[in-house]
Amino acid sequence: MPVTNLRNPLKRGKDPEPREPEHSDPESPERSPTGQKRPRHDPTSPLCAECQAFDLDKHFDKAHSVLEAWCNGELKAGIKPRGTPVGAKNGSWYFEDAVPIHCFEDRLKPDTKCPLCQFFRQMRVQPDKHEKYKLLALPSSESWLFQIDLLKEWKEMWDKLQDSVFMIVVPDLEWLPPMGHEHTWIEREVPSVGMICRLRADEAPEELMRPRELRNEVDLGLVRDWLDNCMKKHGNTCRSRTSDDVVERGFRVIDCEADPPTVEVQPWGVPYAALSYVWGTSPEDQVEWPRTVLDAVGATKDIGLRYLWVDRLCINQSDGDEKAYLVSKMAAIYEAAEVTIVAAAGNGAGHGLPGIRDTPRRPQPHYTLDSGNALVSTLRDPRRDILESSHWTRGWTYQEGILSNRRIVFTEHQVYWECRNMAAQESIDTKLFHRFSQVEEFADDDGAANSKVLWKEREDEELVMADFMLGGIFKGDASSGGPFCSAEGSVNTRGDDPYRLDYGFPPHLSATLRAQLRGLNEHIRAYSHRRLTHGTDSLPAFLGITSMYRRFPELYLLHGLPLYLDGSVPACSTTQVTFAMSASGWYHRSSIQPETTFISEPCSRRPHLPSWTWAGWEGPVSWRAPPAIEHCSNMTDMIDAISAKQPPHPLWVAEFHVFNSAPLAENNMPARTVRLRECHSGEALDAEQPDAIVLQNPYVLKYSTRHPVSESKKKWDWTVRVGRVGSRSVQSDQNVPWDTKQYRIAGRLSFVAMSVEMTEEEWTKKHFDGELVSVLMYATRWNPEEQSGHGAAHFMTLRKVRSFRGRTSIWERVGVLYLVIPKVSLDECVTGDDLLRQAPVERREMTVIIE
């Protein structure tokens, strides 16, 4: 079917569907969705005049025909291919690939009495931020639930399914054409409100995606189907354990089949569900059997399990020894559970699980048409509900969710499933495409090696959800970097976005070192955003996460900082280098925007831990810095090079020791220190428990004055690619709305991040006065294919705490400084000393102790 008139502008306030002039046939009245004639305006109808004339069934059918033809390439001359971003004159970007359905003008007001207008009002993108809205139609395959390009590669897998249509209510902006929508709306804005889909009253063809109309009660039969699907298809991945740890005493569970439910001792190994929830502070939260626990008892029984583990009832809270023992076994308890029930609704245990027993849940917006078909909201993406829940803010619940192999999450709107290999939600019915977890090698016709993913199911193969399906948010031990990963293997600061879309499921407990390091950094970043009632829990509440990284015995975490204890070459040790990289590789940043070259965050110290570890501070952490510095990527490259006895050329690393600071409290120097250059196993570190660093006569920043870079000489290009994740994109030709100020220190482009609040002028002055000092930890050249072959000098910025003895002072780490060393300077360097001369540093005769 040829597509015509797609570029005709909409008349404001009129139905965009081409039709005969209004008075062309006065004897021909409008028809209802059932096809029966009716007057143009029925004053007795609850619908407004515009909605009475609005034939939505016809619009859905016609939109499907138009989109099908468009996707098949039957394009009118001049229309861009689908998914191509278009630049507007105001610097914004948009897609011009939707079918325009209707302009609401300003009638979606709070006081509207029309039930259909009320339905559309609930579905607005960016509600209450604009006066005018419009209705657009798009194919389901182009929703955020699928990565478009990968989905197209496997079209034969869903070719027998009909690609359904969804509609969205978006702002009707003057600069947008009728078919246009901003390039971020589908992936960032629509998930926060949901899609409008049509649910047919009659039997419909099998579709790629269709809505489910939800009842007041959760469909636990659907949950049982997800659980059965997981148990049959996902093999050992969804039963994985990071250790063989067992609970040898005090293991109690709730017998959900008893009436009333009772707590009893059971042997370790009995099948059970676990509950992850927020305790809360209200009187309803403090009762012995709060609503959330009772609802979890009912849900556990209805999904076919008898026993439930809940900390408040299954741990003797009055027995300090038993409590400490079982808290140390929390990782094992959540890993061994058949499934974990996650209470992501409300602020405490008294709220309950929406949709279970008599706990209400928020209604699903819907409207029944005259035809009997219904307009149904797919609701907010449950991942958004979880990310914005109280449960997601608490420190202890982090490892409970991550370590669980299977999760049933209750939000205010619906229930969500996520295991190691699959994610699904109650409000959307889509085929759960799976692929084999292994890739089969084969040869092309010319004999070249190649690979493909197998789709035909075999009983003996483990399956994982297809890579084009939207993945989960409870990340495993590894991270590929997803769509933010460059061809060279690094991820920029945009990868810190908590709302980024990740597709597919990376392998669990079997990934590369790079993916594991990135996964660890991602967990530290996410965990650092959470709140702890007691700051002393900052590492205990994270120990379960660290247990996932035992696959690499050389990977050692010292107070939460990753270092690699393996191999050495003359004058170079992975232990020494990776500690320097990790200690200077993190900084505090509360938001991915605005991106700046000077960051100052008011963070609080946790004095029971060293200042040089992220765990010693309260505040959100990032491991990525401009222009393109990613700790895990650079650290992996360094480990690979040193392990192959080919260290990066050139490389300079500071000489330092670590030690236990206990003697300092009595004004004594330690009797023994650990020289990291000579440390190749964790035994010495375990024995000493070092929490302080000592540097003798360190190299420090010589100049602290920051000089602004003129617009014509800026080196960092603050632009981004625009487009759908994994699909066609273009490089924007305008700066993104970030702080584009750039500064040089002694001719080197600089990046400064502080964990204490201060201005840029104060940073310079405090260095000049000696209150701050920036100590060089290492300098090197990164992968020549990345960052244009540049390198960097990495500093820890220290604040003086007190004098100790003579030229010895106690300092604390309060920030980092990175200076870019350009390729032209690095090309002249052969040795580490040559590289040192490219950094604006001087040797200071002093002993620096960093606690």
Coordinates of C-alpha atoms in Angstrom, one line a residue, residues 77-408:
A77 CA 9.8 10.5 -1.9
G78 CA 11.6 12.8 0.6
I79 CA 10.6 10.9 3.7
K80 CA 13.7 9.8 5.7
P81 CA 14.2 6.2 6.7
R82 CA 12.5 5.3 10.0
G83 CA 14.6 6.0 13.1
T84 CA 16.7 8.7 11.5
P85 CA 17.2 11.7 13.9
V86 CA 16.4 15.1 12.4
G87 CA 18.0 18.3 13.6
A88 CA 15.7 21.3 14.4
K89 CA 16.7 24.9 14.0
N90 CA 16.6 25.4 17.8
G91 CA 19.3 22.8 18.2
S92 CA 17.0 20.0 19.4
W93 CA 16.7 16.6 17.7
Y94 CA 13.6 14.7 16.8
F95 CA 12.2 11.7 14.9
E96 CA 9.7 12.2 12.2
D97 CA 8.4 8.6 11.9
A98 CA 5.1 8.5 13.9
V99 CA 1.6 8.5 12.4
P100 CA -0.3 11.6 13.6
I101 CA -3.7 10.7 15.0
H102 CA -5.1 13.8 16.8
C103 CA -4.4 17.2 18.2
F104 CA -6.0 17.7 21.6
E105 CA -5.2 21.4 21.7
D106 CA -5.6 22.4 25.4
R107 CA -8.7 20.3 26.2
L108 CA -6.9 17.8 28.5
K109 CA -7.5 20.0 31.5
P110 CA -8.0 18.9 35.1
D111 CA -11.7 19.9 35.1
T112 CA -12.6 17.9 32.0
K113 CA -15.8 15.8 32.4
C114 CA -15.2 13.7 29.3
P115 CA -14.1 10.2 30.4
L116 CA -12.0 9.7 27.2
C117 CA -10.2 13.0 27.7
Q118 CA -9.6 11.9 31.3
F119 CA -8.1 8.7 30.1
F120 CA -5.8 10.5 27.7
R121 CA -4.9 13.1 30.4
Q122 CA -3.5 10.3 32.5
M123 CA -1.3 9.2 29.7
R124 CA 0.5 12.5 29.0
V125 CA 4.2 12.5 28.5
Q126 CA 5.6 15.4 30.6
P127 CA 2.3 16.0 32.3
D128 CA 1.4 19.6 33.3
K129 CA 4.5 21.0 31.7
H130 CA 2.7 22.0 28.5
E131 CA -0.7 23.3 27.4
K132 CA -1.1 21.4 24.2
Y133 CA -0.8 17.7 23.4
K134 CA -1.1 15.4 20.5
L135 CA -1.7 11.7 19.9
L136 CA 0.8 9.7 17.8
A137 CA 1.0 6.1 16.7
L138 CA 4.1 3.9 16.4
P139 CA 4.8 0.2 15.9
S140 CA 5.4 -1.9 19.0
S141 CA 8.7 -3.1 17.7
E142 CA 10.0 0.4 18.1
S143 CA 9.1 0.8 21.7
W144 CA 11.8 0.9 24.4
L145 CA 11.1 -2.8 25.1
F146 CA 13.2 -3.9 22.1
Q147 CA 16.6 -3.0 20.7
I148 CA 15.5 -2.2 17.2
D149 CA 18.5 -3.3 15.1
L150 CA 19.0 -6.6 16.9
L151 CA 15.2 -7.3 16.7
K152 CA 15.4 -6.8 12.9
E153 CA 18.3 -9.2 12.6
W154 CA 16.0 -11.9 14.1
K155 CA 12.9 -11.0 12.3
E156 CA 12.3 -14.6 11.2
M157 CA 11.8 -15.4 14.8
W158 CA 8.8 -13.1 15.1
D159 CA 7.7 -12.8 11.5
K160 CA 4.6 -14.8 12.2
L161 CA 3.6 -12.3 14.9
Q162 CA 1.7 -9.2 14.0
D163 CA 3.6 -6.0 14.9
S164 CA 0.9 -4.2 16.9
V165 CA 0.4 -0.4 17.3
F166 CA 0.8 1.7 20.4
M167 CA -0.1 5.3 20.9
I168 CA 1.4 8.0 23.0
V169 CA 0.2 11.4 24.2
V170 CA 3.1 13.9 23.8
P171 CA 3.5 17.6 24.0
D172 CA 2.4 19.4 20.8
L173 CA 5.4 21.8 20.4
E174 CA 5.4 24.5 17.7
W175 CA 8.8 23.5 16.4
L176 CA 7.9 19.8 16.0
P177 CA 6.2 18.7 12.8
P178 CA 2.9 16.7 13.2
M179 CA 4.7 13.4 12.9
G180 CA 7.6 14.5 15.1
H181 CA 8.6 13.5 18.6
E182 CA 11.7 14.4 20.5
H183 CA 14.5 11.9 20.2
T184 CA 14.5 11.0 23.9
W185 CA 10.8 10.7 24.5
I186 CA 10.4 7.0 23.5
E187 CA 13.3 5.8 25.7
R188 CA 13.2 8.2 28.6
E189 CA 9.7 9.9 28.9
V190 CA 7.2 7.3 27.7
P191 CA 8.4 4.6 30.1
S192 CA 7.4 6.9 33.0
V193 CA 3.7 6.9 31.9
G194 CA 3.3 3.9 29.7
M195 CA 1.9 3.2 26.2
I196 CA -1.8 3.2 25.0
C197 CA -2.6 -0.1 23.4
R198 CA -5.8 -1.6 22.1
L199 CA -7.2 -4.8 23.7
R200 CA -9.5 -6.5 21.2
A201 CA -12.8 -8.0 22.4
D202 CA -12.7 -10.7 19.8
E203 CA -10.0 -13.2 19.1
A204 CA -7.0 -11.3 17.6
P205 CA -4.0 -12.5 15.7
E206 CA -0.9 -13.3 17.8
E207 CA 1.0 -10.0 18.2
L208 CA 4.5 -9.1 19.1
M209 CA 3.2 -7.2 22.1
R210 CA -0.2 -6.7 23.6
P211 CA -1.5 -5.3 26.9
R212 CA -3.0 -7.2 29.8
E213 CA -6.0 -5.8 31.5
L214 CA -5.2 -6.1 35.2
R215 CA -7.6 -7.1 38.0
N216 CA -7.4 -5.7 41.5
E217 CA -5.6 -8.9 42.5
V218 CA -2.2 -9.9 41.2
D219 CA -2.3 -12.8 38.7
L220 CA -0.2 -15.2 40.6
G221 CA -0.9 -17.9 38.0
L222 CA 1.2 -15.7 35.6
V223 CA 3.9 -15.5 38.3
R224 CA 3.9 -19.3 38.5
D225 CA 4.3 -19.5 34.7
W226 CA 7.3 -17.3 34.9
L227 CA 8.8 -19.4 37.7
D228 CA 8.2 -22.6 35.7
N229 CA 9.7 -21.0 32.6
C230 CA 12.8 -20.1 34.6
M231 CA 13.2 -23.5 36.2
K232 CA 12.8 -25.4 32.9
K233 CA 14.9 -23.2 30.6
H234 CA 17.5 -21.4 32.6
G235 CA 19.6 -24.3 33.8
N236 CA 22.1 -23.6 36.6
T237 CA 22.4 -19.8 36.0
C238 CA 19.3 -19.1 38.0
R239 CA 20.4 -21.4 40.8
S240 CA 24.0 -20.1 41.0
R241 CA 25.9 -19.6 44.2
T242 CA 29.0 -17.6 44.7
S243 CA 30.1 -19.9 47.5
D244 CA 29.2 -23.1 49.2
D245 CA 28.5 -21.2 52.5
V246 CA 25.8 -22.8 54.6
V247 CA 23.7 -21.7 57.6
E248 CA 24.7 -24.2 60.3
R249 CA 22.6 -22.9 63.2
G250 CA 19.6 -20.7 63.8
F251 CA 17.9 -21.2 60.4
R252 CA 14.2 -20.6 60.9
V253 CA 11.4 -20.1 58.4
I254 CA 7.7 -19.3 58.4
D255 CA 5.4 -22.2 57.7
C256 CA 2.9 -20.5 55.3
E257 CA 0.5 -23.4 55.3
A258 CA 0.0 -23.3 59.0
D259 CA -3.1 -21.3 60.3
P260 CA -2.0 -19.0 61.7
P261 CA 1.5 -19.0 60.1
T262 CA 4.2 -20.0 62.6
V263 CA 8.0 -19.7 62.8
E264 CA 9.9 -23.0 63.1
V265 CA 13.4 -24.4 62.8
Q266 CA 14.1 -26.2 59.5
P267 CA 17.3 -27.9 58.2
W268 CA 19.4 -25.8 55.8
G269 CA 18.5 -26.9 52.2
V270 CA 14.7 -26.9 52.5
P271 CA 13.1 -24.9 49.6
Y272 CA 11.9 -21.5 50.7
A273 CA 11.2 -17.9 49.5
A274 CA 12.8 -14.9 51.1
L275 CA 11.4 -11.4 51.6
S276 CA 13.3 -8.2 50.9
Y277 CA 11.6 -5.1 52.3
V278 CA 12.1 -1.8 54.2
W279 CA 11.4 -2.0 57.9
G280 CA 10.0 1.5 58.2
T281 CA 9.3 3.6 61.3
S282 CA 5.6 4.1 61.6
P283 CA 3.5 2.2 64.3
E284 CA 2.1 0.0 61.6
D285 CA 5.6 -1.0 60.5
Q286 CA 6.7 -2.0 64.0
V287 CA 4.1 -4.7 64.8
E288 CA 5.4 -8.2 65.0
W289 CA 3.5 -9.4 61.9
P290 CA 3.1 -6.3 59.6
R291 CA 0.9 -6.3 56.5
T292 CA 3.9 -6.8 54.1
V293 CA 4.9 -10.0 55.9
L294 CA 1.4 -11.4 56.0
D295 CA 0.9 -10.6 52.3
A296 CA 4.2 -12.3 51.6
V297 CA 3.0 -15.4 53.4
G298 CA -0.1 -15.5 51.2
A299 CA 1.9 -15.0 48.0
T300 CA 4.5 -17.6 48.9
K301 CA 1.8 -20.2 49.5
D302 CA 0.0 -19.3 46.2
I303 CA 3.1 -19.7 44.1
G304 CA 3.6 -23.2 45.4
L305 CA 6.2 -22.8 48.2
R306 CA 5.6 -23.6 51.9
Y307 CA 8.3 -21.7 53.7
L308 CA 9.2 -18.1 53.8
W309 CA 12.3 -16.4 55.4
V310 CA 11.9 -12.9 56.9
D311 CA 14.7 -11.4 58.9
R312 CA 12.5 -9.7 61.6
L313 CA 10.9 -13.1 62.5
C314 CA 13.5 -15.7 61.6
I315 CA 16.4 -14.0 63.4
N316 CA 16.2 -13.8 67.2
Q317 CA 16.6 -10.1 67.5
S318 CA 17.3 -10.4 71.3
D319 CA 20.3 -12.8 70.8
G320 CA 23.3 -10.7 69.8
D321 CA 25.5 -13.6 68.9
E322 CA 22.9 -15.3 66.7
K323 CA 22.0 -12.1 65.1
A324 CA 25.6 -11.3 64.2
Y325 CA 26.1 -14.9 62.9
L326 CA 22.9 -14.8 60.6
V327 CA 23.7 -11.3 59.4
S328 CA 27.0 -12.6 58.2
K329 CA 25.1 -15.3 56.3
M330 CA 22.7 -13.0 54.5
A331 CA 24.4 -13.5 51.2
A332 CA 23.9 -17.3 51.5
I333 CA 20.3 -16.9 52.6
Y334 CA 19.2 -14.8 49.7
E335 CA 21.2 -16.8 47.1
A336 CA 19.8 -20.1 48.3
A337 CA 16.2 -18.9 48.2
E338 CA 14.0 -20.3 45.4
V339 CA 12.7 -16.8 44.8
T340 CA 12.8 -13.5 46.6
I341 CA 9.7 -11.4 47.1
V342 CA 10.7 -7.7 46.8
A343 CA 8.4 -5.1 48.4
A344 CA 9.0 -2.1 46.2
A345 CA 5.8 -0.3 47.2
G346 CA 5.4 2.0 50.2
N347 CA 7.9 3.1 52.8
G348 CA 7.7 0.4 55.4
A349 CA 6.5 -3.1 56.4
G350 CA 3.0 -1.9 57.2
H351 CA 2.2 -1.0 53.6
G352 CA 1.7 -4.5 52.2
L353 CA 2.1 -6.0 48.8
P354 CA -0.3 -4.3 46.4
G355 CA -2.7 -6.8 44.8
I356 CA -2.3 -9.5 47.5
R357 CA -5.1 -10.3 50.0
D358 CA -6.9 -6.9 50.6
T359 CA -3.9 -4.6 49.9
P360 CA -5.1 -2.3 47.1
R361 CA -3.1 -1.3 44.1
R362 CA -3.3 1.7 41.9
P363 CA -5.9 1.2 39.1
Q364 CA -4.8 0.7 35.5
P365 CA -6.1 3.5 33.2
H366 CA -8.5 2.0 30.6
Y367 CA -11.4 3.0 28.5
T368 CA -13.9 0.7 26.7
L369 CA -14.9 1.7 23.2
D370 CA -18.4 1.2 21.7
S371 CA -17.0 -1.7 19.7
G372 CA -16.2 -3.6 22.9
N373 CA -12.5 -3.1 22.4
A374 CA -10.6 -1.4 25.1
L375 CA -7.9 1.2 25.3
V376 CA -5.5 0.0 28.0
S377 CA -2.4 1.6 29.6
T378 CA 0.7 -0.6 29.8
L379 CA 1.4 1.4 33.0
R380 CA 4.8 2.8 34.0
D381 CA 7.7 0.6 33.3
P382 CA 8.0 -1.3 36.6
R383 CA 11.8 -0.7 36.5
R384 CA 11.1 3.0 36.9
D385 CA 8.8 2.3 39.9
I386 CA 11.6 0.2 41.5
L387 CA 14.3 2.7 40.8
E388 CA 12.2 5.4 42.5
S389 CA 11.1 3.3 45.4
S390 CA 12.2 3.5 49.1
H391 CA 13.4 -0.1 48.7
W392 CA 16.0 1.1 46.1
T393 CA 17.3 3.8 48.5
R394 CA 18.3 1.5 51.4
G395 CA 21.8 0.1 51.7
W396 CA 21.1 -3.4 53.1
T397 CA 18.4 -4.1 50.5
Y398 CA 20.9 -3.7 47.7
Q399 CA 22.7 -7.0 48.1
E400 CA 19.4 -8.7 48.9
G401 CA 18.1 -7.9 45.4
I402 CA 21.4 -8.4 43.6
L403 CA 22.3 -11.8 45.2
S404 CA 18.8 -13.3 44.7
N405 CA 18.6 -15.5 41.6
R406 CA 14.9 -14.9 41.1
R407 CA 12.8 -11.9 42.1
I408 CA 9.1 -11.2 42.2

